[in-house]
């Protein structure tokens, strides 16, 4: 990718060429990430079918992130204020207690993470790390809460979908606990 050459009035054209070459060198190997669009968000179940204006508002406040293999997307116990829609790759969610860690979920393309961020003073309940290079759309929880606060049918649909997302994650956790054949108290629901 070559940086466009722009020569400002009164600027030495040779200097502009040098600056453009320096910019090309800086950008060598840098992956360009386009801002997410309403269509991008509409591909994820919680947002599918919402009005385009609502999706465009969420997209304008969101950003696309590329996470390298093994890199943290979020860490258990840290403040949580962003939901993540996984576009490609996968995120391994692991809960750590003392010296023991348990994989809680492996989120793949098409899944949305972070419903826990919608609660007051939210913190992450797990560690989230990329397994392979992973692309996500980071959506500020405040933007989602603002959309929910608007009321109306779209807000109601979104709220129900987010509750369904939380319920499906709790059901998957319950299945894991029952499958482990370990006595445990499930107090999440």
Coordinates of C-alpha atoms in Angstrom, one line a residue:
X1 CA 0.0 0.0 0.0
X2 CA 1.5 3.3 -1.0
X3 CA 0.7 6.5 0.9
X4 CA -0.9 9.1 -1.3
X5 CA 1.4 11.9 -2.2
X6 CA 0.0 15.2 -1.1
X7 CA 2.0 18.4 -1.7
X8 CA 0.8 21.4 0.2
X9 CA 1.0 24.9 -1.3
X10 CA 4.5 26.1 -0.8
X11 CA 5.9 22.7 0.3
X12 CA 9.0 21.2 -1.4
X13 CA 7.7 18.3 -3.6
X14 CA 10.9 16.3 -2.8
X15 CA 10.2 16.6 0.9
X16 CA 6.6 15.3 0.3
X17 CA 8.1 12.2 -1.5
X18 CA 10.4 11.6 1.5
X19 CA 7.6 11.9 4.0
X20 CA 5.4 9.5 1.9
X21 CA 8.2 6.9 1.8
X22 CA 8.7 7.2 5.5
X23 CA 5.0 6.6 6.1
X24 CA 5.1 3.6 3.8
X25 CA 8.0 2.2 5.8
X26 CA 6.1 2.7 9.1
X27 CA 3.0 1.0 7.7
X28 CA 4.9 -2.0 6.2
X29 CA 3.3 -5.1 7.7
X30 CA 0.5 -3.2 9.5
X31 CA -2.9 -4.7 8.9
X32 CA -5.5 -2.0 8.2
X33 CA -8.7 -2.5 10.2
X34 CA -11.8 -1.0 8.8
X35 CA -14.4 0.3 11.2
X36 CA -17.3 -2.0 11.8
X37 CA -20.6 -1.3 10.0
X38 CA -24.2 -1.8 10.8
X39 CA -24.1 -4.8 8.4
X40 CA -21.2 -6.3 10.3
X41 CA -23.1 -6.1 13.6
X42 CA -26.3 -7.3 12.0
X43 CA -24.6 -10.7 11.3
X44 CA -24.6 -11.5 15.0
X45 CA -27.7 -13.0 16.6
X46 CA -28.3 -10.5 19.3
X47 CA -28.3 -7.6 16.7
X48 CA -29.9 -9.4 13.7
X49 CA -32.9 -7.5 12.4
X50 CA -32.5 -4.4 14.6
X51 CA -33.2 -1.1 12.8
X52 CA -30.3 0.0 10.6
X53 CA -30.1 3.3 12.4
X54 CA -29.7 1.6 15.8
X55 CA -27.0 -0.7 14.4
X56 CA -25.2 2.2 12.7
X57 CA -25.2 4.0 16.1
X58 CA -23.6 1.0 17.8
X59 CA -21.1 0.5 14.9
X60 CA -20.0 4.1 15.1
X61 CA -19.0 3.6 18.8
X62 CA -17.4 0.2 18.1
X63 CA -14.0 -0.8 16.9
X64 CA -12.5 -3.8 15.2
X65 CA -9.6 -5.5 17.0
X66 CA -7.2 -8.2 15.9
X67 CA -5.8 -10.3 18.8
X68 CA -2.7 -12.4 18.4
X69 CA -2.5 -16.0 19.3
X70 CA -2.4 -16.3 23.1
X71 CA -2.9 -12.6 23.7
X72 CA -5.5 -11.6 26.3
X73 CA -8.8 -10.0 25.3
X74 CA -9.8 -9.5 28.9
X75 CA -8.6 -10.7 32.3
X76 CA -10.6 -12.1 35.2
X77 CA -11.3 -9.6 38.0
X78 CA -10.5 -6.6 35.8
X79 CA -13.2 -3.9 35.0
X80 CA -15.5 -5.0 32.2
X81 CA -17.1 -2.4 30.0
X82 CA -17.0 -3.9 26.5
X83 CA -18.8 -6.7 24.7
X84 CA -17.1 -8.6 22.0
X85 CA -18.5 -10.1 18.8
X86 CA -16.1 -12.7 17.4
X87 CA -15.7 -12.3 13.6
X88 CA -13.0 -14.9 13.1
X89 CA -10.8 -17.2 15.2
X90 CA -11.7 -18.2 18.7
X91 CA -11.5 -16.9 22.3
X92 CA -10.9 -19.4 25.1
X93 CA -12.6 -18.4 28.3
X94 CA -10.8 -19.8 31.4
X95 CA -11.8 -19.3 35.0
X96 CA -8.9 -19.4 37.4
X97 CA -9.2 -20.1 41.2
X98 CA -6.1 -20.4 43.2
X99 CA -3.8 -22.8 41.3
X100 CA -6.6 -24.4 39.3
X101 CA -7.9 -23.2 35.9
X102 CA -10.9 -24.5 34.0
X103 CA -11.9 -23.8 30.4
X104 CA -15.5 -22.5 30.7
X105 CA -16.1 -21.9 27.0
X106 CA -14.5 -21.6 23.6
X107 CA -16.2 -18.8 21.6
X108 CA -15.9 -19.0 17.9
X109 CA -16.9 -16.8 14.9
X110 CA -20.5 -15.6 15.2
X111 CA -20.6 -15.6 19.0
X112 CA -21.0 -12.6 21.3
X113 CA -19.2 -12.4 24.6
X114 CA -19.5 -10.1 27.6
X115 CA -23.1 -10.0 28.7
X116 CA -21.7 -9.7 32.2
X117 CA -20.5 -6.2 31.3
X118 CA -24.1 -5.0 31.4
X119 CA -24.3 -5.1 35.2
X120 CA -23.2 -2.2 37.4
X121 CA -19.5 -2.1 38.3
X122 CA -18.9 -5.2 36.2
X123 CA -15.7 -7.2 36.3
X124 CA -14.7 -10.1 34.1
X125 CA -15.6 -13.5 35.5
X126 CA -13.0 -15.3 33.3
X127 CA -9.8 -14.7 31.3
X128 CA -10.4 -14.5 27.6
X129 CA -7.4 -15.3 25.3
X130 CA -7.2 -15.7 21.6
X131 CA -6.5 -19.1 20.2
X132 CA -4.9 -18.3 16.9
X133 CA -5.3 -14.8 15.4
X134 CA -8.7 -13.6 16.2
X135 CA -10.8 -10.7 15.0
X136 CA -13.5 -9.2 17.2
X137 CA -15.7 -6.1 17.2
X138 CA -15.5 -4.3 20.5
X139 CA -18.8 -2.8 21.4
X140 CA -19.0 -0.4 24.5
X141 CA -21.5 -1.8 27.0
X142 CA -22.7 1.8 27.6
X143 CA -23.8 2.1 24.0
X144 CA -25.9 -1.1 24.3
X145 CA -27.4 0.1 27.6
X146 CA -28.2 3.5 25.9
X147 CA -30.0 1.6 23.1
X148 CA -31.9 -0.5 25.7
X149 CA -32.9 2.6 27.6
X150 CA -34.6 4.1 24.4
X151 CA -37.5 1.6 24.8
X152 CA -39.6 0.4 22.0
X153 CA -39.8 -2.9 20.1
X154 CA -36.1 -2.9 19.0
X155 CA -34.9 -2.4 22.6
X156 CA -37.2 -5.1 23.8
X157 CA -35.9 -7.5 21.2
X158 CA -32.3 -6.7 22.0
X159 CA -33.0 -7.2 25.8
X160 CA -34.6 -10.6 25.2
X161 CA -31.7 -11.7 23.0
X162 CA -29.1 -10.6 25.5
X163 CA -31.0 -12.5 28.3
X164 CA -31.1 -15.5 25.9
X165 CA -27.4 -15.3 25.4
X166 CA -26.8 -15.2 29.2
X167 CA -29.2 -18.1 29.7
X168 CA -27.5 -20.2 27.1
X169 CA -24.1 -19.6 28.7
X170 CA -25.4 -20.5 32.1
X171 CA -27.0 -23.7 30.6
X172 CA -23.7 -24.7 29.0
X173 CA -21.9 -24.2 32.4
X174 CA -24.6 -26.3 34.1
X175 CA -24.0 -29.0 31.6
X176 CA -20.3 -29.0 32.2
X177 CA -20.8 -29.2 36.0
X178 CA -23.3 -32.1 35.7
X179 CA -21.0 -33.8 33.2
X180 CA -18.0 -33.5 35.6
X181 CA -20.0 -35.5 38.2
X182 CA -18.9 -33.3 41.0
X183 CA -21.2 -32.0 43.7
X184 CA -21.5 -28.3 43.2
X185 CA -23.9 -25.5 44.0
X186 CA -25.1 -23.5 41.0
X187 CA -26.3 -20.2 42.2
X188 CA -26.2 -18.2 38.9
X189 CA -29.9 -18.4 38.1

